[in-house]
Structure formats: structure tokens, C-alpha cells
PDB file of C-alpha atoms in Angstrom:
ATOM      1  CA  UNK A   1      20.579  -6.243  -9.326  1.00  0.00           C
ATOM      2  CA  UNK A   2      21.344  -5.148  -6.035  1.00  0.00           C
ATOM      3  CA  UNK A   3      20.523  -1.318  -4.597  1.00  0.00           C
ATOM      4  CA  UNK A   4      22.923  -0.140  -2.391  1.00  0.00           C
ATOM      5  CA  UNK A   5      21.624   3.376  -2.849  1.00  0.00           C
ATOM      6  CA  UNK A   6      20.982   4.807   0.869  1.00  0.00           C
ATOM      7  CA  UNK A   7      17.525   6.523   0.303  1.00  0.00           C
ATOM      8  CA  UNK A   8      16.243   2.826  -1.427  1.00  0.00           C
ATOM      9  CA  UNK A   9      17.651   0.311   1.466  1.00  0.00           C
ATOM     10  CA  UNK A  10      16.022   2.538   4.182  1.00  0.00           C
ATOM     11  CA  UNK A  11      12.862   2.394   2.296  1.00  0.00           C
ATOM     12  CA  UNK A  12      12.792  -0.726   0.402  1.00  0.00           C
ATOM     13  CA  UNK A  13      12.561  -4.360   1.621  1.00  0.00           C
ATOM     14  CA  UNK A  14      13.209  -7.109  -1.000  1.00  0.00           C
ATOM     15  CA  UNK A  15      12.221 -10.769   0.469  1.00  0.00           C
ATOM     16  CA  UNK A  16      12.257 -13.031  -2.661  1.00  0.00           C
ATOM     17  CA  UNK A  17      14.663 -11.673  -5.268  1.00  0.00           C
ATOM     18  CA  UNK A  18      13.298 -12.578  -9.231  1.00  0.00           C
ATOM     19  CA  UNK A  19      16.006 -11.439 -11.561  1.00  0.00           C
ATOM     20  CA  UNK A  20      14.634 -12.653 -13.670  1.00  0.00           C
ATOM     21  CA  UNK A  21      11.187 -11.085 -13.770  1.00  0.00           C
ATOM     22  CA  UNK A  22       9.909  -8.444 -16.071  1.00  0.00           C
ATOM     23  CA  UNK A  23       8.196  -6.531 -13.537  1.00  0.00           C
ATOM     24  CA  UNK A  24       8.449  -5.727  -9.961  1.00  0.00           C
ATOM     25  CA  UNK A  25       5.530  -4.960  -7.945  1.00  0.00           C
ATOM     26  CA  UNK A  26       6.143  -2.646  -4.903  1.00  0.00           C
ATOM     27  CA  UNK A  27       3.834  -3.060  -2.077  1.00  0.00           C
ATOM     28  CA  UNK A  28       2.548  -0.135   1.129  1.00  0.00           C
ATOM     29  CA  UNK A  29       1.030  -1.337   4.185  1.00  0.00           C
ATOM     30  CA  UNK A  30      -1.833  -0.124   5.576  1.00  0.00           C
ATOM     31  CA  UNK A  31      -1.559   1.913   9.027  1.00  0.00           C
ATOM     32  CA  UNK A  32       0.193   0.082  12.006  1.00  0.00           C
ATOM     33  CA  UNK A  33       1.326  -2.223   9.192  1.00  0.00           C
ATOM     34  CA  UNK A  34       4.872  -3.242   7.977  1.00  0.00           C
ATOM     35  CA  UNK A  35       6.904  -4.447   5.063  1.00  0.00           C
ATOM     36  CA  UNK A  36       6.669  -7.931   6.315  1.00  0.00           C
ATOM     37  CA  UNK A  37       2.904  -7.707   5.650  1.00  0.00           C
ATOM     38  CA  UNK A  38       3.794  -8.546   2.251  1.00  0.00           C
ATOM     39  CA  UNK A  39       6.325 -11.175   2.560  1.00  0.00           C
ATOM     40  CA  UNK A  40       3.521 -14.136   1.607  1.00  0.00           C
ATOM     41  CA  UNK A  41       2.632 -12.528  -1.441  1.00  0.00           C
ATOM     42  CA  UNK A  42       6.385 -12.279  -2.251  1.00  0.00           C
ATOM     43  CA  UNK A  43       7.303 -15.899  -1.792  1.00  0.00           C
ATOM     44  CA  UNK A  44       3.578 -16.478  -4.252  1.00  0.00           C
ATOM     45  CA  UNK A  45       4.175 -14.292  -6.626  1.00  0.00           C
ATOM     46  CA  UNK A  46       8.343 -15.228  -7.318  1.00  0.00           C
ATOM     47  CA  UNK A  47      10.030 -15.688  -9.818  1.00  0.00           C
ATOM     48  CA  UNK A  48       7.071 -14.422 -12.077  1.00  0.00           C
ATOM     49  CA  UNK A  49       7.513 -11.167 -10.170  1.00  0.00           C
ATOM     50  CA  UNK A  50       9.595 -10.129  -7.884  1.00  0.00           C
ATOM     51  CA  UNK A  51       8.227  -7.790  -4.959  1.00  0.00           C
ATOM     52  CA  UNK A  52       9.544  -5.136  -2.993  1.00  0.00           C
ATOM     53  CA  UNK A  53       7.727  -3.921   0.306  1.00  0.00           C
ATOM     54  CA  UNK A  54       7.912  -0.433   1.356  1.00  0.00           C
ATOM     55  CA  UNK A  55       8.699  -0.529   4.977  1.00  0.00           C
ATOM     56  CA  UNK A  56       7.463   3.274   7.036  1.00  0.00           C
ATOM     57  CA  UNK A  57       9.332   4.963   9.778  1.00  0.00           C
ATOM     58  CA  UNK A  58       8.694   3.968  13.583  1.00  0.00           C
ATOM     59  CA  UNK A  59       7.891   0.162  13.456  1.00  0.00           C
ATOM     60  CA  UNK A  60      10.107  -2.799  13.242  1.00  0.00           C
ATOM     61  CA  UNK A  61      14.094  -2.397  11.989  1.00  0.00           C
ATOM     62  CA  UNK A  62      12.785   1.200  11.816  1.00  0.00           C
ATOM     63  CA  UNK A  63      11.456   1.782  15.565  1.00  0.00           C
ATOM     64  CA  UNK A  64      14.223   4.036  16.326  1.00  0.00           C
ATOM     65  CA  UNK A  65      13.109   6.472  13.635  1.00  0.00           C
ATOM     66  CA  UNK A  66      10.183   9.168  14.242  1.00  0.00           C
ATOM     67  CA  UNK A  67       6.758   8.130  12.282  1.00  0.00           C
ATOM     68  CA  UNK A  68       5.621  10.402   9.423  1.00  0.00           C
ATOM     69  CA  UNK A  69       2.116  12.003   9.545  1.00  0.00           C
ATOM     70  CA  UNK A  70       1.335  12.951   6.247  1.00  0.00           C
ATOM     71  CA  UNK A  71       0.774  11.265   3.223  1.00  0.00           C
ATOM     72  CA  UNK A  72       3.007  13.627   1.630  1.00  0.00           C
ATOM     73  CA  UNK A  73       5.905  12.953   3.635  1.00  0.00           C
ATOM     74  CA  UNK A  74       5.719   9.056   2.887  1.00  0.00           C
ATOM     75  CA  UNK A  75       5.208   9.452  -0.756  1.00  0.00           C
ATOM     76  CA  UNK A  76       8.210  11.936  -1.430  1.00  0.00           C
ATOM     77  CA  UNK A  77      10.599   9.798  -0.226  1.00  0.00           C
ATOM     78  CA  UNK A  78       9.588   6.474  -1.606  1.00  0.00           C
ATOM     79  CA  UNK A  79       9.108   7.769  -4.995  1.00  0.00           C
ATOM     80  CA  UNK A  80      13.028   8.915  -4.695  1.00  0.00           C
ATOM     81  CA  UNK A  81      13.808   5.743  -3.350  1.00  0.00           C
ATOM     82  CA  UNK A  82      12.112   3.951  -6.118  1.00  0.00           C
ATOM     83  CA  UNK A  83      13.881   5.418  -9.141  1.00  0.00           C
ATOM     84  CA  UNK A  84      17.091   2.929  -8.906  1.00  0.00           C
ATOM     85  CA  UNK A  85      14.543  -0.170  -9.278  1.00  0.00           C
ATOM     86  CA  UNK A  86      12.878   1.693 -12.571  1.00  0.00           C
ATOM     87  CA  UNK A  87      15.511  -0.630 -14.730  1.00  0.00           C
ATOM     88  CA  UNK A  88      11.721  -2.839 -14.791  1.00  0.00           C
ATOM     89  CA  UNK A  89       8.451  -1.836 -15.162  1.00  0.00           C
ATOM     90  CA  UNK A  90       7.622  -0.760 -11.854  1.00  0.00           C
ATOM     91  CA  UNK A  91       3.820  -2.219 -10.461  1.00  0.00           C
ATOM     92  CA  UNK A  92       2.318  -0.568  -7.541  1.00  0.00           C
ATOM     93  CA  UNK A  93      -0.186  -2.926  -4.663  1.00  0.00           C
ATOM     94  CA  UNK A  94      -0.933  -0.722  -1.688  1.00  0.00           C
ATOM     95  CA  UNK A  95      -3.592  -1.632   1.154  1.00  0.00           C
ATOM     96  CA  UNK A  96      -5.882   1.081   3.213  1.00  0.00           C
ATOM     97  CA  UNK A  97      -3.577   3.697   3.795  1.00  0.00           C
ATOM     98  CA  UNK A  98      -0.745   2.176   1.400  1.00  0.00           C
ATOM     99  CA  UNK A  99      -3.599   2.898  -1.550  1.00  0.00           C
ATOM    100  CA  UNK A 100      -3.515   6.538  -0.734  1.00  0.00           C
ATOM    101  CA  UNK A 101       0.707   6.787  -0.529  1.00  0.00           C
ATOM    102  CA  UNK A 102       0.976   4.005  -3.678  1.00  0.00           C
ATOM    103  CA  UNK A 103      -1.112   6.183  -5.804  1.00  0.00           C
ATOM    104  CA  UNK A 104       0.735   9.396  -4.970  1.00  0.00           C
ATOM    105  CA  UNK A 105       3.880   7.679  -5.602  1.00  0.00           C
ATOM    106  CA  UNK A 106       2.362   6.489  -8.907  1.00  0.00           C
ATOM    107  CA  UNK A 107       1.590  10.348  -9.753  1.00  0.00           C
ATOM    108  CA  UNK A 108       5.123  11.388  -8.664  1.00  0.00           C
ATOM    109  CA  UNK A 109       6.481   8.441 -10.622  1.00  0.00           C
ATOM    110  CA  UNK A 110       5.148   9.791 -13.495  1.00  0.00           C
ATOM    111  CA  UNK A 111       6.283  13.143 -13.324  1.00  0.00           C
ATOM    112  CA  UNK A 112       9.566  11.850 -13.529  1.00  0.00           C
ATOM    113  CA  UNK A 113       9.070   9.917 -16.503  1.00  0.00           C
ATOM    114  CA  UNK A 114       9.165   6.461 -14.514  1.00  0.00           C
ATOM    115  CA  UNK A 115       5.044   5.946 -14.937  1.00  0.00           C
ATOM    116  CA  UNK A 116       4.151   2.753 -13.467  1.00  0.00           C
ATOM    117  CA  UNK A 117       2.802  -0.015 -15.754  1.00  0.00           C
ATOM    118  CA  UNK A 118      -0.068  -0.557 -13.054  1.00  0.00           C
ATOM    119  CA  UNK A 119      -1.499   0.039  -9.752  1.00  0.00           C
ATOM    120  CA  UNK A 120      -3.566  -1.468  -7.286  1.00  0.00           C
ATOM    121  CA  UNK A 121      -5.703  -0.288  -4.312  1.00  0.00           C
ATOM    122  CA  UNK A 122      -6.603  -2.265  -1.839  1.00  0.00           C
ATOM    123  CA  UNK A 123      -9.529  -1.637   1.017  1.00  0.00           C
ATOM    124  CA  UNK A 124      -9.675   2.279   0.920  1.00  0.00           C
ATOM    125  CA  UNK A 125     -11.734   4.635  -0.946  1.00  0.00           C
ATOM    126  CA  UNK A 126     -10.792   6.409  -4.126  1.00  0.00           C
ATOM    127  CA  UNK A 127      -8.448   9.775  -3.761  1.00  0.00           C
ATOM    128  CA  UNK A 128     -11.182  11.904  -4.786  1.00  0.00           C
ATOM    129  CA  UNK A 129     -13.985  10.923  -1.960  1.00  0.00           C
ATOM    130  CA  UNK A 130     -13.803  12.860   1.208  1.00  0.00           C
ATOM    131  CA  UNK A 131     -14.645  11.746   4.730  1.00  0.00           C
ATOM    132  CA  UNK A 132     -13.884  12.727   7.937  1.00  0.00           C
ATOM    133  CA  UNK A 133     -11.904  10.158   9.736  1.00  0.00           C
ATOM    134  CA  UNK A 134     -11.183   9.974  13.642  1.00  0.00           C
ATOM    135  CA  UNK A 135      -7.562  10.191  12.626  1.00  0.00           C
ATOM    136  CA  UNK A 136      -5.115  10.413  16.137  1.00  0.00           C
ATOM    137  CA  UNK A 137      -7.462  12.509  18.151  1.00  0.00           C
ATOM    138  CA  UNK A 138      -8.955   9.517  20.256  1.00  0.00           C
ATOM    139  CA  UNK A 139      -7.695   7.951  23.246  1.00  0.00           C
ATOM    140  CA  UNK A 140      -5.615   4.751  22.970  1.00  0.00           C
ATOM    141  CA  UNK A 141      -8.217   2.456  23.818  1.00  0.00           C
ATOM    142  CA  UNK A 142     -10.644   3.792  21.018  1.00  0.00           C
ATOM    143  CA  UNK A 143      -7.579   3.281  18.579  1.00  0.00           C
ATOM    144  CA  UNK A 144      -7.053  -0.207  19.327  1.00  0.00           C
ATOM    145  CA  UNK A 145     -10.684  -1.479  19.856  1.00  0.00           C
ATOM    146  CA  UNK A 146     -10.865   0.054  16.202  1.00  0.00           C
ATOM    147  CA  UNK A 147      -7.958  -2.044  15.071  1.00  0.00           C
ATOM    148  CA  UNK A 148      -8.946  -5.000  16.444  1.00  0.00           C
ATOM    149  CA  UNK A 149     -12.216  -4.728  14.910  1.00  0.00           C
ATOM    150  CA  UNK A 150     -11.083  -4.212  11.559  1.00  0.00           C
ATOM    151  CA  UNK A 151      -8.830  -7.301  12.226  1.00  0.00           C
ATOM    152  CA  UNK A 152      -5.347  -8.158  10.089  1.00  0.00           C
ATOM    153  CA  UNK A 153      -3.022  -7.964  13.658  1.00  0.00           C
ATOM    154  CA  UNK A 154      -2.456 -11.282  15.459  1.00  0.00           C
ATOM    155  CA  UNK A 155      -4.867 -10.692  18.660  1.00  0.00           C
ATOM    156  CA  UNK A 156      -1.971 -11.636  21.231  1.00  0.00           C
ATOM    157  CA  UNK A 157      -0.594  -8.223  19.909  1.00  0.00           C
ATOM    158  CA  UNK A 158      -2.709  -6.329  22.097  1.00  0.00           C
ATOM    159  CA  UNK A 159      -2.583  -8.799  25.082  1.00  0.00           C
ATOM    160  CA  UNK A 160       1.802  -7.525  25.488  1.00  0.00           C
ATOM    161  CA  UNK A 161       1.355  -3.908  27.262  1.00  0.00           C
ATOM    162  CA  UNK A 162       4.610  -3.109  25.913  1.00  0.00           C
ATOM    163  CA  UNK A 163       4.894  -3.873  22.337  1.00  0.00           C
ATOM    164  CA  UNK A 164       1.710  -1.661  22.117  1.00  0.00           C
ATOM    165  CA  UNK A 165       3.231   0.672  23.772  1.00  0.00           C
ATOM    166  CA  UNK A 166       6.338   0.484  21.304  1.00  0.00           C
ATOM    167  CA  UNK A 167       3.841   0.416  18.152  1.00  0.00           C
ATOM    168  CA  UNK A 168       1.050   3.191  19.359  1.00  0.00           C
ATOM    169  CA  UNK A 169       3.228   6.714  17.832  1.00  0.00           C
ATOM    170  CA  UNK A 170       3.804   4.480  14.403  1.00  0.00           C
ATOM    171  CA  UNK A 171      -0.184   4.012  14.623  1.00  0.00           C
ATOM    172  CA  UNK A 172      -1.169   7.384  15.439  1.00  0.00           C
ATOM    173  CA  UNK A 173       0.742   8.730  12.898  1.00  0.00           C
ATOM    174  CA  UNK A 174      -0.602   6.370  10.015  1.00  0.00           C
ATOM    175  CA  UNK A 175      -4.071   7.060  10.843  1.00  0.00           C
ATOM    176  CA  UNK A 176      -3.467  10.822  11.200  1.00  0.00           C
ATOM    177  CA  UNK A 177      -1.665  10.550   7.548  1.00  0.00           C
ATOM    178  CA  UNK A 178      -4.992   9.175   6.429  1.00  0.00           C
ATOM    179  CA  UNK A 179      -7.000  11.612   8.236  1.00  0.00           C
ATOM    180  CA  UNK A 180      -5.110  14.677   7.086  1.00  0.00           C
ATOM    181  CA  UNK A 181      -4.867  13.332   3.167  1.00  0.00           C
ATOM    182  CA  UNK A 182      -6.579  15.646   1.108  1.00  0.00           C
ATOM    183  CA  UNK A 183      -6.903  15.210  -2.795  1.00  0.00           C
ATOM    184  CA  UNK A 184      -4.916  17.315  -5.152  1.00  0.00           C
ATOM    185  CA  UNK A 185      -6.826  17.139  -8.683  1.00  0.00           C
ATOM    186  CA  UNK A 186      -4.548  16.757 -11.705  1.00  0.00           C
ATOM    187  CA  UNK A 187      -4.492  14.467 -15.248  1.00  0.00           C
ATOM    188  CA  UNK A 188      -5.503  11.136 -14.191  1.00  0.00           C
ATOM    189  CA  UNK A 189      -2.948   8.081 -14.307  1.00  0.00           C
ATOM    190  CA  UNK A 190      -2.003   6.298 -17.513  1.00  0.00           C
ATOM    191  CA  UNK A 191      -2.241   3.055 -16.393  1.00  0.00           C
ATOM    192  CA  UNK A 192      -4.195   0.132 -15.590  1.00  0.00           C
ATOM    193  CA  UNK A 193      -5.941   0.579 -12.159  1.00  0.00           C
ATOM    194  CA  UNK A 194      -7.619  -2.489 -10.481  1.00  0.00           C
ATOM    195  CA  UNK A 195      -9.460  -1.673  -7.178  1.00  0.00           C
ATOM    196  CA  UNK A 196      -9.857  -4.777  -5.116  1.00  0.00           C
ATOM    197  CA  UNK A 197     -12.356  -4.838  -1.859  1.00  0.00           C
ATOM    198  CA  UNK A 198     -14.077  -6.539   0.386  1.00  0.00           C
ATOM    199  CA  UNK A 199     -17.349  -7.158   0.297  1.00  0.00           C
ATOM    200  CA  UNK A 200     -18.047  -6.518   3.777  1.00  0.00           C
ATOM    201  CA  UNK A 201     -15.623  -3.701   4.498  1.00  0.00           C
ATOM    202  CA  UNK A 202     -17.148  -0.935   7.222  1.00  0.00           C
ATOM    203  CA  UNK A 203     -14.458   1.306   5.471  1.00  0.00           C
ATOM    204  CA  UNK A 204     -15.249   1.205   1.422  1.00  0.00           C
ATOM    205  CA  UNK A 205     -18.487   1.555   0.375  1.00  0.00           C
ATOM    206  CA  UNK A 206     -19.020   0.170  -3.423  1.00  0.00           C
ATOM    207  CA  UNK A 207     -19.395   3.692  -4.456  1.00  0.00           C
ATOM    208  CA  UNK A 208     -16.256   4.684  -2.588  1.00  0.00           C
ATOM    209  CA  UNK A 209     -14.413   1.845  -4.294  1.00  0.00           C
ATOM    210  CA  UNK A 210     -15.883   2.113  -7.653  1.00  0.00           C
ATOM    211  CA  UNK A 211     -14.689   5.987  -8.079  1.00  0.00           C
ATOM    212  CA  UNK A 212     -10.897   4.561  -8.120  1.00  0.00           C
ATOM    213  CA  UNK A 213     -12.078   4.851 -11.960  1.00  0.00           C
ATOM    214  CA  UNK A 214     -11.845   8.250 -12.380  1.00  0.00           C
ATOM    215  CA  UNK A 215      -8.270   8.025 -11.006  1.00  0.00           C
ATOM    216  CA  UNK A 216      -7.185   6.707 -14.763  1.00  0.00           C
ATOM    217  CA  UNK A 217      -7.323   6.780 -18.546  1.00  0.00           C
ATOM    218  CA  UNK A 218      -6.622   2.992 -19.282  1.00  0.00           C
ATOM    219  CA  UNK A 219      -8.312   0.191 -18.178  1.00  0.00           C
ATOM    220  CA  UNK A 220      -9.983   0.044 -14.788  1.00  0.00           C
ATOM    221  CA  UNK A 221     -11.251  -3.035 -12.787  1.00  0.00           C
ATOM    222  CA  UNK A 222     -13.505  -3.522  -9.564  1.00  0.00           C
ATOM    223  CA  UNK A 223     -12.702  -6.821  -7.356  1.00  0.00           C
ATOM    224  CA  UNK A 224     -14.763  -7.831  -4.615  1.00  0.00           C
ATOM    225  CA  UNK A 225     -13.582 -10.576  -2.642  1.00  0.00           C
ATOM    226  CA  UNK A 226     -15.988 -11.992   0.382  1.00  0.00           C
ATOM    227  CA  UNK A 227     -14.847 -10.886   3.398  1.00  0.00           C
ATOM    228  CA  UNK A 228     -14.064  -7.274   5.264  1.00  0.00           C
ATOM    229  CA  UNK A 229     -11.381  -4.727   5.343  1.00  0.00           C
ATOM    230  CA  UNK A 230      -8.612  -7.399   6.033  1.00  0.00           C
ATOM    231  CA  UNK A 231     -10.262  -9.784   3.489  1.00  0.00           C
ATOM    232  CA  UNK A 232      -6.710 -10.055   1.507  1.00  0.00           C
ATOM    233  CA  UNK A 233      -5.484 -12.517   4.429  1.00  0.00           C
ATOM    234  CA  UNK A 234      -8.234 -14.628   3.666  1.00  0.00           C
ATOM    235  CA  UNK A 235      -8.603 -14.518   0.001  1.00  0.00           C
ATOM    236  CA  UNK A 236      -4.722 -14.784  -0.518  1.00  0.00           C
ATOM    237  CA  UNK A 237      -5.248 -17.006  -3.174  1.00  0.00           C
ATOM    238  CA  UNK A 238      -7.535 -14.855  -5.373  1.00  0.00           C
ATOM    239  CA  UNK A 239      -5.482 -11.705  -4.814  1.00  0.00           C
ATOM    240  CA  UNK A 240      -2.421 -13.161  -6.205  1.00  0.00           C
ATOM    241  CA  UNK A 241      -4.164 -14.408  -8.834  1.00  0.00           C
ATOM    242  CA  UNK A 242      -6.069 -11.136  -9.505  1.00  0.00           C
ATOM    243  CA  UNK A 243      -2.039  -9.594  -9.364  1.00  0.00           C
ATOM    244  CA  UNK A 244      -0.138 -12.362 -11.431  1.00  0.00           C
ATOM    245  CA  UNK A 245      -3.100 -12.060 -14.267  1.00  0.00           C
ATOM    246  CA  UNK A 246      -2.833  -8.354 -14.571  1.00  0.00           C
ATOM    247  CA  UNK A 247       1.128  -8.139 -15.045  1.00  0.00           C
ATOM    248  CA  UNK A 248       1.285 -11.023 -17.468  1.00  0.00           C
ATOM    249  CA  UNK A 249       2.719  -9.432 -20.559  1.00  0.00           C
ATOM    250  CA  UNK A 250       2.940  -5.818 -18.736  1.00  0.00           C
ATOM    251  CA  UNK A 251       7.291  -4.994 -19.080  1.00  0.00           C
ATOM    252  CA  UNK A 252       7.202  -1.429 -19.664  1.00  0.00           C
ATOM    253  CA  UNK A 253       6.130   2.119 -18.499  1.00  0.00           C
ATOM    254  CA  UNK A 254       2.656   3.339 -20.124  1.00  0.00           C
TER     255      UNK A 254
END
């Protein structure tokens, strides 16, 4: 199958195509992140799945475009952009701030009769728990001491004055999406919902990660991998095997 639709090659990236697969898993980066994040976990997981990576104004083949700030405004569009891939039970894998937008996706996805057959958070607390965050209200050193810290971005990054100068707005934005994302209560999801973290993640508490189960009717599942809020680079191994084991035998919409 091949999307020519304008709304789904702006917003979808497809590295490893599997037409053969039953289901297609759809991965959102965290903040600062891009579709290429994902591109490991696309050659693993193929031809069992094939994965598509959501790729968010303002950073690579999309500098030239203005970042969006709100949760809302990423969701909306991907959920359109999604429906022409809905041939295939659609999966959903997001990390930090991709968990928020996946699972609003998921919702919208649902209201349209396209309900996903599962999703996945990754390294971010459940919808429903409330925290202040710092959001883009700091200086740029603060932001990127706080990046590096959390770690998942090569350290020469932030050695090259000018590509950080290039990826700060993209960065502000995503963490002020995050900061601005409030809940909306409504029926929880019908699917499958598997929470992975890491066990030493300064962002997710096992509280905060363990009330993704409120977030859904069907079966629910807490991972946690060694390792902190980046600990999917490490524990590639155990993710995609955490994915491929939850998808076997999963073809259609619940």
C-alpha cells in the first residue's frame, strides 16, 4: 500500500515497509525528538510489523515548518493523517511526550470508529496525574542541561552552537505541549494498554506509571526495564520483545 494522501506523507514516515503484516504500529517521539528515533525498532520489528513514525513540525525534513505547542494541535492532525493506514489494525508506541499525543490520538481514533488494537506509553506519567512542569519558561541553558541529563541525544549535539540553535523553537514547543496538557476525562480506552518505564526515571514515579490503568477497560500491563527515562535505548532488546509479544495474534480494532 502506498499513501499518497497529503495530510499522511507530511505526518507519517514509513522506514521498513511489511505488506505483509497484520498490524502496524505507529510510533511519537518524545520532545526534541524525531521520526528517525524509531527507525531501529522498525528495521527489529519488520516484516512481523511494519512501523510508521510520526514525524512533528520544526525539526528535520520539517525545519522549515513552525513547531506546535499543544498537545491538541499534534493529535488532531495525526489522527486525520492516520485514517488512510486503518486498512490494518492500527498499534500505537509513544515515548514521554509521544505517550501523551499517542493516547489522544488513540481516543480520537476511536471516535471515528478506527479504535486502535493497542497502545503503549513509554517514560511519562498517566493522563490523569497532574504536575507542574518547567515547560518553555526557562532560559536555554536550563533547557539543555535538563536534556542532557535525561540523556537519549548524542552529546556532540550540544557541542555545534548552531544545530542547537536550529533545534531550540522545536524543543520549546514540545516541552511547553507537555506543560500545557491538561486531562479531559471521558470512557476509558478499549484496548490493551502496556505502560513500560524505567526503573530509575526522575520523571515517572511507579505510582505515576501504574495509573496508565485507569486509562482502559481491557488488559493493562506495567514494564519496568533497568535504567532511566531514556532506558528504551538501552533495553532495545526487551522493548521489542515486550511490543512483538503483545501484537502477536492482535489484526483488528477492539
Amino acid at each position: 500500500m502506498t499513501v499518497t494522501d497529503a495530510p499522511s506523507a507530511l505526518w507519517i514516515r514509513r522506514f521498513r515497509p511489511a505488506p505483509d503484516a497484520p498490524v502496524r504500529l505507529v510510533c511519537f517521539p518524545h520532545a526534541g525528538g524525531s521520526a528517525t528515533f524509531f527507525l531501529k525498532l522498525a528495521e527489529a520489528l519488520s516484516p512481523d510489523v511494519e512501523v510508521l513514525a510520526v514525524q512533528y513540525p520544526g525539526r528535520q525534513d520539517r525545519r522549515k515548518e513552525p513547531p506546535i505547542a499543544t498537545v491538541a494541535g499534534l493529535a488532531e492532525p495525526v489522527a486525520a493523517a492516520l485514517l488512510p493506514w486503518a486498512d490494518r489494525g492500527l498499534a500505537l508506541f509513544g515515548h514521554s511526550l509521544g505517550s501523551i499525543v499517542a493516547y489522544e490520538v488513540a481516543r480520537s481514533l476511536r471516535d471515528e470508529g478506527h479504535a486502535p488494537v493497542a497502545l503503549f506509553a513509554s517514560g511519562r506519567r498517566a493522563p490523569s496525574v497532574e504536575r507542574e512542569e518547567f515547560g518553555s519558561q526557562v532560559d536555554d541553558d536550563t533547557l539543555l542541561r535538563t536534556l542532557q541529563s535525561l540523556g537519549g541525544t548524542d552529546p556532540r549535539v550540544f557541542d555545534d552552537e548552531e544545530l542547537v540553535r536550529l533545534a531550540l523553537p522545536a524543543i520549546r514547543a514540545d516541552y511547553r505541549a507537555a506543560a500545557t496538557y491538561r486531562y479531559r476525562p471521558g470512557p476509558p480506552l478499549g484496548c490493551p494498554l502496556t505502560m513500560l518505564t524505567g526503573a530509575d526515571d526522575p520523571m515517572v514515579s511507579p505510582q505515576d506509571a501504574a495509573a496508565w490503568q485507569e486509562h482502559t477497560s481491557a488488559d493493562f500491563d506495567l514494564i519496568t526495564l533497568p535504567g532511566g527515562h531514556f532506558y528504551l535505548s538501552e533495553q532495545h532488546a526487551a522493548v521489542t520483545r515486550a511490543i512483538t509479544d503483545r501484537l502477536t495474534g492482535l489484526t483488528r480494532p477492539v
